[in-house]
JSON list of C-alpha atoms in Angstrom, two decimals:
[
{"chain": "M", "resi": 1, "resn": "MET", "atom": "CA", "xyz": [-20.76, 36.91, 107.68]},
{"chain": "M", "resi": 2, "resn": "LEU", "atom": "CA", "xyz": [-20.33, 40.73, 107.51]},
{"chain": "M", "resi": 3, "resn": "ILE", "atom": "CA", "xyz": [-22.26, 42.97, 105.11]},
{"chain": "M", "resi": 4, "resn": "ALA", "atom": "CA", "xyz": [-20.95, 46.19, 103.92]},
{"chain": "M", "resi": 5, "resn": "ASP", "atom": "CA", "xyz": [-22.93, 48.72, 101.77]},
{"chain": "M", "resi": 6, "resn": "ASP", "atom": "CA", "xyz": [-23.68, 52.29, 102.25]},
{"chain": "M", "resi": 7, "resn": "GLU", "atom": "CA", "xyz": [-27.28, 52.03, 101.74]},
{"chain": "M", "resi": 8, "resn": "ALA", "atom": "CA", "xyz": [-29.32, 50.67, 104.85]},
{"chain": "M", "resi": 9, "resn": "MET", "atom": "CA", "xyz": [-32.15, 49.36, 102.48]},
{"chain": "M", "resi": 10, "resn": "ILE", "atom": "CA", "xyz": [-29.57, 47.36, 100.42]},
{"chain": "M", "resi": 11, "resn": "ARG", "atom": "CA", "xyz": [-28.24, 45.78, 103.87]},
{"chain": "M", "resi": 12, "resn": "ALA", "atom": "CA", "xyz": [-31.47, 44.82, 104.99]},
{"chain": "M", "resi": 13, "resn": "GLY", "atom": "CA", "xyz": [-32.48, 43.34, 101.65]},
{"chain": "M", "resi": 14, "resn": "VAL", "atom": "CA", "xyz": [-29.32, 41.14, 101.86]},
{"chain": "M", "resi": 15, "resn": "ARG", "atom": "CA", "xyz": [-29.79, 40.29, 105.22]},
{"chain": "M", "resi": 16, "resn": "ALA", "atom": "CA", "xyz": [-33.36, 39.11, 104.49]},
{"chain": "M", "resi": 17, "resn": "ILE", "atom": "CA", "xyz": [-32.23, 37.00, 101.65]},
{"chain": "M", "resi": 18, "resn": "LEU", "atom": "CA", "xyz": [-29.48, 35.38, 103.47]},
{"chain": "M", "resi": 19, "resn": "ALA", "atom": "CA", "xyz": [-31.92, 34.48, 106.49]},
{"chain": "M", "resi": 20, "resn": "ARG", "atom": "CA", "xyz": [-33.30, 31.78, 104.15]},
{"chain": "M", "resi": 21, "resn": "ASP", "atom": "CA", "xyz": [-30.22, 29.88, 104.83]},
{"chain": "M", "resi": 22, "resn": "PRO", "atom": "CA", "xyz": [-30.22, 28.62, 108.65]},
{"chain": "M", "resi": 23, "resn": "HIS", "atom": "CA", "xyz": [-26.37, 28.02, 108.17]},
{"chain": "M", "resi": 24, "resn": "VAL", "atom": "CA", "xyz": [-25.57, 31.55, 107.25]},
{"chain": "M", "resi": 25, "resn": "GLU", "atom": "CA", "xyz": [-25.24, 34.14, 110.26]},
{"chain": "M", "resi": 26, "resn": "VAL", "atom": "CA", "xyz": [-24.88, 37.93, 109.67]},
{"chain": "M", "resi": 27, "resn": "VAL", "atom": "CA", "xyz": [-22.59, 38.94, 112.68]},
{"chain": "M", "resi": 28, "resn": "ALA", "atom": "CA", "xyz": [-22.36, 42.68, 111.61]},
{"chain": "M", "resi": 29, "resn": "GLU", "atom": "CA", "xyz": [-23.18, 45.43, 109.07]},
{"chain": "M", "resi": 30, "resn": "ALA", "atom": "CA", "xyz": [-21.00, 48.19, 108.14]},
{"chain": "M", "resi": 31, "resn": "SER", "atom": "CA", "xyz": [-21.73, 51.40, 105.97]},
{"chain": "M", "resi": 32, "resn": "ASP", "atom": "CA", "xyz": [-18.31, 51.94, 104.48]},
{"chain": "M", "resi": 33, "resn": "GLY", "atom": "CA", "xyz": [-14.99, 50.11, 104.06]},
{"chain": "M", "resi": 34, "resn": "HIS", "atom": "CA", "xyz": [-13.18, 51.54, 107.13]},
{"chain": "M", "resi": 35, "resn": "GLU", "atom": "CA", "xyz": [-16.00, 50.34, 109.42]},
{"chain": "M", "resi": 36, "resn": "ALA", "atom": "CA", "xyz": [-15.93, 46.89, 107.55]},
{"chain": "M", "resi": 37, "resn": "ILE", "atom": "CA", "xyz": [-12.20, 46.25, 108.13]},
{"chain": "M", "resi": 38, "resn": "ALA", "atom": "CA", "xyz": [-12.77, 47.35, 111.77]},
{"chain": "M", "resi": 39, "resn": "LEU", "atom": "CA", "xyz": [-15.74, 44.96, 112.27]},
{"chain": "M", "resi": 40, "resn": "ALA", "atom": "CA", "xyz": [-14.10, 42.11, 110.54]},
{"chain": "M", "resi": 41, "resn": "ARG", "atom": "CA", "xyz": [-11.05, 42.33, 113.13]},
{"chain": "M", "resi": 42, "resn": "VAL", "atom": "CA", "xyz": [-13.59, 42.09, 115.81]},
{"chain": "M", "resi": 43, "resn": "HIS", "atom": "CA", "xyz": [-16.02, 39.40, 114.56]},
{"chain": "M", "resi": 44, "resn": "ARG", "atom": "CA", "xyz": [-13.65, 37.33, 112.32]},
{"chain": "M", "resi": 45, "resn": "PRO", "atom": "CA", "xyz": [-16.44, 36.32, 109.72]},
{"chain": "M", "resi": 46, "resn": "ASP", "atom": "CA", "xyz": [-15.84, 33.54, 107.21]},
{"chain": "M", "resi": 47, "resn": "VAL", "atom": "CA", "xyz": [-17.25, 35.80, 104.49]},
{"chain": "M", "resi": 48, "resn": "VAL", "atom": "CA", "xyz": [-17.46, 39.54, 103.90]},
{"chain": "M", "resi": 49, "resn": "LEU", "atom": "CA", "xyz": [-19.90, 40.94, 101.53]},
{"chain": "M", "resi": 50, "resn": "LEU", "atom": "CA", "xyz": [-18.59, 44.36, 99.96]},
{"chain": "M", "resi": 51, "resn": "ASP", "atom": "CA", "xyz": [-20.27, 46.88, 97.80]},
{"chain": "M", "resi": 52, "resn": "ILE", "atom": "CA", "xyz": [-17.69, 48.50, 95.60]},
{"chain": "M", "resi": 53, "resn": "GLN", "atom": "CA", "xyz": [-18.58, 52.20, 95.94]},
{"chain": "M", "resi": 54, "resn": "MET", "atom": "CA", "xyz": [-18.79, 53.42, 99.43]},
{"chain": "M", "resi": 55, "resn": "PRO", "atom": "CA", "xyz": [-17.94, 56.74, 101.22]},
{"chain": "M", "resi": 56, "resn": "GLY", "atom": "CA", "xyz": [-14.51, 56.82, 102.97]},
{"chain": "M", "resi": 57, "resn": "LEU", "atom": "CA", "xyz": [-12.83, 53.85, 101.75]},
{"chain": "M", "resi": 58, "resn": "ASP", "atom": "CA", "xyz": [-14.28, 51.79, 98.49]},
{"chain": "M", "resi": 59, "resn": "GLY", "atom": "CA", "xyz": [-15.01, 48.08, 98.60]},
{"chain": "M", "resi": 60, "resn": "LEU", "atom": "CA", "xyz": [-12.18, 47.21, 96.20]},
{"chain": "M", "resi": 61, "resn": "THR", "atom": "CA", "xyz": [-9.47, 48.82, 98.55]},
{"chain": "M", "resi": 62, "resn": "ALA", "atom": "CA", "xyz": [-11.26, 47.23, 101.59]},
{"chain": "M", "resi": 63, "resn": "ALA", "atom": "CA", "xyz": [-10.93, 43.86, 99.88]},
{"chain": "M", "resi": 64, "resn": "ALA", "atom": "CA", "xyz": [-7.30, 44.25, 99.47]},
{"chain": "M", "resi": 65, "resn": "ARG", "atom": "CA", "xyz": [-6.87, 45.21, 103.39]},
{"chain": "M", "resi": 66, "resn": "LEU", "atom": "CA", "xyz": [-9.15, 42.39, 104.39]},
{"chain": "M", "resi": 67, "resn": "HIS", "atom": "CA", "xyz": [-6.76, 39.99, 102.68]},
{"chain": "M", "resi": 68, "resn": "ARG", "atom": "CA", "xyz": [-3.77, 41.35, 104.23]},
{"chain": "M", "resi": 69, "resn": "ASP", "atom": "CA", "xyz": [-5.27, 41.05, 107.66]},
{"chain": "M", "resi": 70, "resn": "SER", "atom": "CA", "xyz": [-6.37, 37.51, 107.18]},
{"chain": "M", "resi": 71, "resn": "ALA", "atom": "CA", "xyz": [-5.99, 35.37, 104.10]},
{"chain": "M", "resi": 72, "resn": "ALA", "atom": "CA", "xyz": [-8.68, 33.13, 105.32]},
{"chain": "M", "resi": 73, "resn": "VAL", "atom": "CA", "xyz": [-11.58, 35.48, 104.93]},
{"chain": "M", "resi": 74, "resn": "GLY", "atom": "CA", "xyz": [-13.66, 35.01, 101.95]},
{"chain": "M", "resi": 75, "resn": "VAL", "atom": "CA", "xyz": [-14.54, 38.45, 99.91]},
{"chain": "M", "resi": 76, "resn": "ILE", "atom": "CA", "xyz": [-17.46, 38.85, 97.58]},
{"chain": "M", "resi": 77, "resn": "MET", "atom": "CA", "xyz": [-18.11, 41.89, 95.90]},
{"chain": "M", "resi": 78, "resn": "LEU", "atom": "CA", "xyz": [-21.82, 42.76, 95.60]},
{"chain": "M", "resi": 79, "resn": "THR", "atom": "CA", "xyz": [-22.38, 45.69, 93.18]},
{"chain": "M", "resi": 80, "resn": "THR", "atom": "CA", "xyz": [-24.48, 47.44, 90.63]},
{"chain": "M", "resi": 81, "resn": "PHE", "atom": "CA", "xyz": [-21.39, 47.94, 88.32]},
{"chain": "M", "resi": 82, "resn": "GLY", "atom": "CA", "xyz": [-20.33, 44.98, 86.18]},
{"chain": "M", "resi": 83, "resn": "GLN", "atom": "CA", "xyz": [-17.88, 46.92, 84.11]},
{"chain": "M", "resi": 84, "resn": "ASP", "atom": "CA", "xyz": [-14.65, 44.89, 83.25]},
{"chain": "M", "resi": 85, "resn": "ALA", "atom": "CA", "xyz": [-12.49, 47.14, 85.09]},
{"chain": "M", "resi": 86, "resn": "TYR", "atom": "CA", "xyz": [-14.31, 46.48, 88.37]},
{"chain": "M", "resi": 87, "resn": "VAL", "atom": "CA", "xyz": [-14.41, 42.69, 87.82]},
{"chain": "M", "resi": 88, "resn": "THR", "atom": "CA", "xyz": [-10.88, 42.50, 86.84]},
{"chain": "M", "resi": 89, "resn": "ARG", "atom": "CA", "xyz": [-9.59, 44.69, 89.71]},
{"chain": "M", "resi": 90, "resn": "ALA", "atom": "CA", "xyz": [-11.76, 42.76, 92.20]},
{"chain": "M", "resi": 91, "resn": "LEU", "atom": "CA", "xyz": [-10.26, 39.45, 91.48]},
{"chain": "M", "resi": 92, "resn": "GLU", "atom": "CA", "xyz": [-6.86, 40.99, 91.57]},
{"chain": "M", "resi": 93, "resn": "GLU", "atom": "CA", "xyz": [-7.47, 42.36, 94.78]},
{"chain": "M", "resi": 94, "resn": "GLY", "atom": "CA", "xyz": [-8.32, 38.87, 95.96]},
{"chain": "M", "resi": 95, "resn": "ALA", "atom": "CA", "xyz": [-12.00, 38.80, 95.79]},
{"chain": "M", "resi": 96, "resn": "ASP", "atom": "CA", "xyz": [-13.49, 35.35, 95.74]},
{"chain": "M", "resi": 97, "resn": "GLY", "atom": "CA", "xyz": [-16.60, 36.16, 94.37]},
{"chain": "M", "resi": 98, "resn": "PHE", "atom": "CA", "xyz": [-18.42, 38.75, 92.21]},
{"chain": "M", "resi": 99, "resn": "LEU", "atom": "CA", "xyz": [-22.19, 39.50, 92.25]},
{"chain": "M", "resi": 100, "resn": "LEU", "atom": "CA", "xyz": [-24.36, 42.14, 90.89]},
{"chain": "M", "resi": 101, "resn": "LYS", "atom": "CA", "xyz": [-27.44, 43.36, 92.80]},
{"chain": "M", "resi": 102, "resn": "ALA", "atom": "CA", "xyz": [-29.77, 42.73, 89.68]},
{"chain": "M", "resi": 103, "resn": "ASP", "atom": "CA", "xyz": [-28.82, 38.93, 89.97]},
{"chain": "M", "resi": 104, "resn": "ASP", "atom": "CA", "xyz": [-31.50, 36.51, 91.22]},
{"chain": "M", "resi": 105, "resn": "PRO", "atom": "CA", "xyz": [-31.43, 36.30, 94.99]},
{"chain": "M", "resi": 106, "resn": "ARG", "atom": "CA", "xyz": [-30.36, 32.53, 94.68]},
{"chain": "M", "resi": 107, "resn": "GLU", "atom": "CA", "xyz": [-27.16, 33.71, 93.32]},
{"chain": "M", "resi": 108, "resn": "LEU", "atom": "CA", "xyz": [-26.43, 35.57, 96.46]},
{"chain": "M", "resi": 109, "resn": "LEU", "atom": "CA", "xyz": [-27.27, 32.45, 98.40]},
{"chain": "M", "resi": 110, "resn": "ASN", "atom": "CA", "xyz": [-25.18, 30.23, 96.07]},
{"chain": "M", "resi": 111, "resn": "GLY", "atom": "CA", "xyz": [-22.20, 32.59, 96.18]},
{"chain": "M", "resi": 112, "resn": "VAL", "atom": "CA", "xyz": [-21.98, 32.98, 100.05]},
{"chain": "M", "resi": 113, "resn": "ARG", "atom": "CA", "xyz": [-22.12, 29.28, 100.45]},
{"chain": "M", "resi": 114, "resn": "ALA", "atom": "CA", "xyz": [-19.54, 28.66, 97.76]},
{"chain": "M", "resi": 115, "resn": "VAL", "atom": "CA", "xyz": [-17.19, 31.19, 99.21]},
{"chain": "M", "resi": 116, "resn": "GLY", "atom": "CA", "xyz": [-17.78, 30.14, 102.80]},
{"chain": "M", "resi": 117, "resn": "ALA", "atom": "CA", "xyz": [-16.76, 26.65, 101.84]},
{"chain": "M", "resi": 118, "resn": "GLY", "atom": "CA", "xyz": [-13.51, 28.13, 100.33]},
{"chain": "M", "resi": 119, "resn": "GLY", "atom": "CA", "xyz": [-14.42, 28.20, 96.67]},
{"chain": "M", "resi": 120, "resn": "ALA", "atom": "CA", "xyz": [-15.09, 31.03, 94.26]},
{"chain": "M", "resi": 121, "resn": "TYR", "atom": "CA", "xyz": [-18.18, 32.17, 92.72]},
{"chain": "M", "resi": 122, "resn": "LEU", "atom": "CA", "xyz": [-18.98, 34.49, 89.69]},
{"chain": "M", "resi": 123, "resn": "SER", "atom": "CA", "xyz": [-22.27, 36.10, 88.53]},
{"chain": "M", "resi": 124, "resn": "PRO", "atom": "CA", "xyz": [-23.38, 34.48, 85.24]},
{"chain": "M", "resi": 125, "resn": "ARG", "atom": "CA", "xyz": [-23.76, 38.08, 83.94]},
{"chain": "M", "resi": 126, "resn": "VAL", "atom": "CA", "xyz": [-20.08, 38.62, 84.12]},
{"chain": "M", "resi": 127, "resn": "ALA", "atom": "CA", "xyz": [-18.69, 35.03, 83.73]},
{"chain": "M", "resi": 128, "resn": "GLY", "atom": "CA", "xyz": [-18.26, 35.33, 79.98]},
{"chain": "M", "resi": 129, "resn": "ARG", "atom": "CA", "xyz": [-16.18, 38.53, 80.18]},
{"chain": "M", "resi": 130, "resn": "VAL", "atom": "CA", "xyz": [-14.19, 36.89, 83.04]},
{"chain": "M", "resi": 131, "resn": "ILE", "atom": "CA", "xyz": [-13.28, 34.05, 80.58]},
{"chain": "M", "resi": 132, "resn": "ALA", "atom": "CA", "xyz": [-12.19, 36.48, 77.94]},
{"chain": "M", "resi": 133, "resn": "GLY", "atom": "CA", "xyz": [-9.99, 38.22, 80.28]},
{"chain": "M", "resi": 134, "resn": "MET", "atom": "CA", "xyz": [-8.45, 35.07, 81.87]},
{"chain": "M", "resi": 135, "resn": "ARG", "atom": "CA", "xyz": [-7.89, 33.65, 78.04]},
{"chain": "M", "resi": 136, "resn": "ALA", "atom": "CA", "xyz": [-6.03, 36.97, 77.47]},
{"chain": "M", "resi": 137, "resn": "HIS", "atom": "CA", "xyz": [-3.81, 36.65, 80.64]},
{"chain": "M", "resi": 138, "resn": "ARG", "atom": "CA", "xyz": [-2.93, 33.09, 79.82]},
{"chain": "M", "resi": 139, "resn": "ALA", "atom": "CA", "xyz": [-2.13, 34.02, 76.22]},
{"chain": "M", "resi": 140, "resn": "ALA", "atom": "CA", "xyz": [0.51, 36.56, 77.52]},
{"chain": "M", "resi": 141, "resn": "HIS", "atom": "CA", "xyz": [1.65, 33.95, 80.33]},
{"chain": "M", "resi": 142, "resn": "PRO", "atom": "CA", "xyz": [1.68, 30.75, 78.05]},
{"chain": "M", "resi": 143, "resn": "HIS", "atom": "CA", "xyz": [3.95, 28.64, 80.02]},
{"chain": "M", "resi": 144, "resn": "ARG", "atom": "CA", "xyz": [2.11, 26.90, 83.05]},
{"chain": "M", "resi": 145, "resn": "PRO", "atom": "CA", "xyz": [3.84, 23.54, 83.47]},
{"chain": "M", "resi": 146, "resn": "LEU", "atom": "CA", "xyz": [2.37, 21.28, 85.75]},
{"chain": "M", "resi": 147, "resn": "GLU", "atom": "CA", "xyz": [5.86, 19.64, 85.93]},
{"chain": "M", "resi": 148, "resn": "ARG", "atom": "CA", "xyz": [6.87, 22.42, 88.16]},
{"chain": "M", "resi": 149, "resn": "LEU", "atom": "CA", "xyz": [4.49, 21.02, 90.71]},
{"chain": "M", "resi": 150, "resn": "THR", "atom": "CA", "xyz": [5.14, 18.57, 93.29]},
{"chain": "M", "resi": 151, "resn": "GLU", "atom": "CA", "xyz": [2.94, 15.58, 93.61]},
{"chain": "M", "resi": 152, "resn": "ARG", "atom": "CA", "xyz": [1.39, 16.78, 96.57]},
{"chain": "M", "resi": 153, "resn": "GLU", "atom": "CA", "xyz": [0.74, 20.13, 95.08]},
{"chain": "M", "resi": 154, "resn": "ARG", "atom": "CA", "xyz": [-0.85, 18.36, 91.97]},
{"chain": "M", "resi": 155, "resn": "GLU", "atom": "CA", "xyz": [-3.14, 16.60, 94.63]},
{"chain": "M", "resi": 156, "resn": "VAL", "atom": "CA", "xyz": [-4.11, 20.01, 96.08]},
{"chain": "M", "resi": 157, "resn": "LEU", "atom": "CA", "xyz": [-4.79, 21.48, 92.58]},
{"chain": "M", "resi": 158, "resn": "ALA", "atom": "CA", "xyz": [-7.08, 18.60, 91.84]},
{"chain": "M", "resi": 159, "resn": "GLY", "atom": "CA", "xyz": [-9.26, 19.31, 94.96]},
{"chain": "M", "resi": 160, "resn": "LEU", "atom": "CA", "xyz": [-9.23, 23.04, 93.92]},
{"chain": "M", "resi": 161, "resn": "GLY", "atom": "CA", "xyz": [-10.71, 22.05, 90.66]},
{"chain": "M", "resi": 162, "resn": "THR", "atom": "CA", "xyz": [-13.31, 19.69, 92.15]},
{"chain": "M", "resi": 163, "resn": "GLY", "atom": "CA", "xyz": [-14.73, 22.50, 94.31]},
{"chain": "M", "resi": 164, "resn": "LEU", "atom": "CA", "xyz": [-13.22, 21.37, 97.70]},
{"chain": "M", "resi": 165, "resn": "SER", "atom": "CA", "xyz": [-12.53, 23.85, 100.48]},
{"chain": "M", "resi": 166, "resn": "ASN", "atom": "CA", "xyz": [-9.20, 24.10, 102.25]},
{"chain": "M", "resi": 167, "resn": "ALA", "atom": "CA", "xyz": [-10.58, 21.98, 105.02]},
{"chain": "M", "resi": 168, "resn": "GLU", "atom": "CA", "xyz": [-12.10, 19.22, 102.60]},
{"chain": "M", "resi": 169, "resn": "ILE", "atom": "CA", "xyz": [-8.83, 18.99, 100.81]},
{"chain": "M", "resi": 170, "resn": "ALA", "atom": "CA", "xyz": [-7.00, 18.81, 104.36]},
{"chain": "M", "resi": 171, "resn": "SER", "atom": "CA", "xyz": [-9.15, 15.90, 105.27]},
{"chain": "M", "resi": 172, "resn": "ARG", "atom": "CA", "xyz": [-8.79, 14.21, 102.06]},
{"chain": "M", "resi": 173, "resn": "LEU", "atom": "CA", "xyz": [-5.10, 14.28, 101.93]},
{"chain": "M", "resi": 174, "resn": "HIS", "atom": "CA", "xyz": [-4.85, 13.65, 105.75]},
{"chain": "M", "resi": 175, "resn": "LEU", "atom": "CA", "xyz": [-3.19, 17.21, 106.21]},
{"chain": "M", "resi": 176, "resn": "VAL", "atom": "CA", "xyz": [-3.71, 20.11, 108.49]},
{"chain": "M", "resi": 177, "resn": "GLU", "atom": "CA", "xyz": [-5.61, 23.13, 106.96]},
{"chain": "M", "resi": 178, "resn": "GLY", "atom": "CA", "xyz": [-2.68, 25.51, 107.50]},
{"chain": "M", "resi": 179, "resn": "THR", "atom": "CA", "xyz": [-0.53, 23.24, 105.24]},
{"chain": "M", "resi": 180, "resn": "VAL", "atom": "CA", "xyz": [-3.07, 23.09, 102.61]},
{"chain": "M", "resi": 181, "resn": "LYS", "atom": "CA", "xyz": [-3.30, 26.92, 102.55]},
{"chain": "M", "resi": 182, "resn": "ALA", "atom": "CA", "xyz": [0.43, 27.09, 102.00]},
{"chain": "M", "resi": 183, "resn": "HIS", "atom": "CA", "xyz": [0.20, 24.24, 99.16]},
{"chain": "M", "resi": 184, "resn": "VAL", "atom": "CA", "xyz": [-2.62, 26.54, 97.55]},
{"chain": "M", "resi": 185, "resn": "SER", "atom": "CA", "xyz": [-0.28, 29.63, 97.55]},
{"chain": "M", "resi": 186, "resn": "ALA", "atom": "CA", "xyz": [2.51, 27.71, 96.02]},
{"chain": "M", "resi": 187, "resn": "VAL", "atom": "CA", "xyz": [0.30, 26.37, 93.43]},
{"chain": "M", "resi": 188, "resn": "LEU", "atom": "CA", "xyz": [-0.94, 29.70, 92.39]},
{"chain": "M", "resi": 189, "resn": "ALA", "atom": "CA", "xyz": [2.36, 31.21, 92.34]},
{"chain": "M", "resi": 190, "resn": "LYS", "atom": "CA", "xyz": [3.85, 28.25, 90.14]},
{"chain": "M", "resi": 191, "resn": "LEU", "atom": "CA", "xyz": [0.88, 28.30, 87.71]},
{"chain": "M", "resi": 192, "resn": "GLY", "atom": "CA", "xyz": [0.89, 31.94, 87.51]},
{"chain": "M", "resi": 193, "resn": "ALA", "atom": "CA", "xyz": [-2.77, 31.97, 88.41]},
{"chain": "M", "resi": 194, "resn": "ARG", "atom": "CA", "xyz": [-4.33, 34.97, 89.93]},
{"chain": "M", "resi": 195, "resn": "ASN", "atom": "CA", "xyz": [-7.15, 33.22, 92.02]},
{"chain": "M", "resi": 196, "resn": "ARG", "atom": "CA", "xyz": [-8.65, 29.74, 92.70]},
{"chain": "M", "resi": 197, "resn": "VAL", "atom": "CA", "xyz": [-10.98, 30.02, 89.71]},
{"chain": "M", "resi": 198, "resn": "GLU", "atom": "CA", "xyz": [-7.91, 30.16, 87.22]},
{"chain": "M", "resi": 199, "resn": "ALA", "atom": "CA", "xyz": [-6.19, 27.28, 89.09]},
{"chain": "M", "resi": 200, "resn": "ALA", "atom": "CA", "xyz": [-9.37, 25.30, 88.76]},
{"chain": "M", "resi": 201, "resn": "ILE", "atom": "CA", "xyz": [-9.53, 25.90, 85.12]},
{"chain": "M", "resi": 202, "resn": "SER", "atom": "CA", "xyz": [-5.96, 24.75, 84.75]},
{"chain": "M", "resi": 203, "resn": "ALA", "atom": "CA", "xyz": [-6.67, 21.46, 86.61]},
{"chain": "M", "resi": 204, "resn": "TYR", "atom": "CA", "xyz": [-9.91, 20.92, 84.43]},
{"chain": "M", "resi": 205, "resn": "GLU", "atom": "CA", "xyz": [-7.98, 21.32, 81.31]},
{"chain": "M", "resi": 206, "resn": "ALA", "atom": "CA", "xyz": [-4.88, 19.35, 82.33]},
{"chain": "M", "resi": 207, "resn": "GLY", "atom": "CA", "xyz": [-6.97, 16.37, 82.95]},
{"chain": "M", "resi": 208, "resn": "LEU", "atom": "CA", "xyz": [-6.52, 16.27, 86.72]},
{"chain": "M", "resi": 209, "resn": "ILE", "atom": "CA", "xyz": [-10.30, 16.08, 87.31]},
{"chain": "M", "resi": 210, "resn": "PRO", "atom": "CA", "xyz": [-12.24, 12.93, 86.43]},
{"chain": "M", "resi": 211, "resn": "PRO", "atom": "CA", "xyz": [-15.69, 13.65, 84.44]},
{"chain": "M", "resi": 212, "resn": "ALA", "atom": "CA", "xyz": [-18.88, 13.92, 86.47]},
{"chain": "M", "resi": 213, "resn": "GLY", "atom": "CA", "xyz": [-20.08, 10.40, 87.26]},
{"chain": "M", "resi": 214, "resn": "GLU", "atom": "CA", "xyz": [-17.04, 8.74, 87.50]},
{"chain": "M", "resi": 215, "resn": "ALA", "atom": "CA", "xyz": [-15.41, 7.51, 90.89]},
{"chain": "M", "resi": 216, "resn": "GLY", "atom": "CA", "xyz": [-14.02, 10.64, 92.51]},
{"chain": "M", "resi": 217, "resn": "GLY", "atom": "CA", "xyz": [-15.50, 12.65, 89.62]},
{"chain": "M", "resi": 218, "resn": "THR", "atom": "CA", "xyz": [-15.95, 16.50, 90.05]},
{"chain": "M", "resi": 219, "resn": "ARG", "atom": "CA", "xyz": [-18.97, 17.82, 92.03]},
{"chain": "M", "resi": 220, "resn": "THR", "atom": "CA", "xyz": [-18.38, 21.15, 90.38]},
{"chain": "M", "resi": 221, "resn": "ARG", "atom": "CA", "xyz": [-20.26, 22.59, 87.43]},
{"chain": "M", "resi": 222, "resn": "PHE", "atom": "CA", "xyz": [-18.32, 23.65, 84.39]},
{"chain": "M", "resi": 223, "resn": "ALA", "atom": "CA", "xyz": [-20.05, 25.83, 81.89]},
{"chain": "M", "resi": 224, "resn": "ALA", "atom": "CA", "xyz": [-19.04, 25.64, 78.25]},
{"chain": "M", "resi": 225, "resn": "LEU", "atom": "CA", "xyz": [-19.26, 29.05, 76.89]},
{"chain": "M", "resi": 226, "resn": "GLU", "atom": "CA", "xyz": [-18.30, 31.26, 74.08]},
{"chain": "M", "resi": 227, "resn": "ASP", "atom": "CA", "xyz": [-15.86, 34.10, 74.52]},
{"chain": "M", "resi": 228, "resn": "PRO", "atom": "CA", "xyz": [-16.19, 37.31, 72.26]},
{"chain": "M", "resi": 229, "resn": "ASP", "atom": "CA", "xyz": [-14.10, 35.63, 69.42]},
{"chain": "M", "resi": 230, "resn": "GLY", "atom": "CA", "xyz": [-16.42, 32.52, 69.35]},
{"chain": "M", "resi": 231, "resn": "ASN", "atom": "CA", "xyz": [-13.98, 30.11, 71.07]},
{"chain": "M", "resi": 232, "resn": "ARG", "atom": "CA", "xyz": [-15.39, 27.42, 73.35]},
{"chain": "M", "resi": 233, "resn": "VAL", "atom": "CA", "xyz": [-14.07, 27.54, 76.83]},
{"chain": "M", "resi": 234, "resn": "THR", "atom": "CA", "xyz": [-14.81, 26.28, 80.20]},
{"chain": "M", "resi": 235, "resn": "LEU", "atom": "CA", "xyz": [-15.32, 28.17, 83.38]},
{"chain": "M", "resi": 236, "resn": "LEU", "atom": "CA", "xyz": [-15.77, 26.88, 87.03]},
{"chain": "M", "resi": 237, "resn": "GLU", "atom": "CA", "xyz": [-18.95, 28.35, 87.98]},
{"chain": "M", "resi": 238, "resn": "ASN", "atom": "CA", "xyz": [-20.13, 27.04, 91.02]},
{"chain": "M", "resi": 239, "resn": "PRO", "atom": "CA", "xyz": [-20.15, 23.99, 93.52]},
{"chain": "M", "resi": 240, "resn": "ALA", "atom": "CA", "xyz": [-23.23, 21.98, 93.49]},
{"chain": "M", "resi": 241, "resn": "THR", "atom": "CA", "xyz": [-25.51, 22.76, 96.22]}
]
């Protein structure tokens, strides 16, 4: 993976935390967005960890450009700033994870593992606000008929909902990973979902995912939370580790 932050001390601290997991290898460090993009093109990391506010090119713009270069790269925003505008824009730019520097170090490890496996991860400190934003978006775009999905796309959606990576979905459905990526893109477009988190929630609420404990049940942890209006909602938090 690649770490991008303009503060050398932060990069060193992140690297030290990630060193606890022998399966995580830091291949490069960058001090700004331009350098992060250049190094990502050279090293082709599975995950890029980006600070939001960096000189030259900010992390949010860098995230969008990284996804244009390669849709396969997982992007996590790691920042001091948890304002709604930052979270919303990060997800719109294609970020797969959003973590705060004030989070427990275990959240960083969990997030990197989840995104590295093709999933999504949100800091518990911002999850409630993300839920509220998603509810508002879905209220403005209420029609998400699963009837528009083909049978194969439903199977892929169920895989997303259970926290499977593209490679794992491909193995389960006996497909090549490139075909699964194409199906995922089609599912997001048809559902009007902006990211895998929203798609997973749609799968859960549509009953495509068996409850935990049942055969084929979810290995993904769903949290029942309250939004600012007191409504109980569910959010895909993170794959079990």
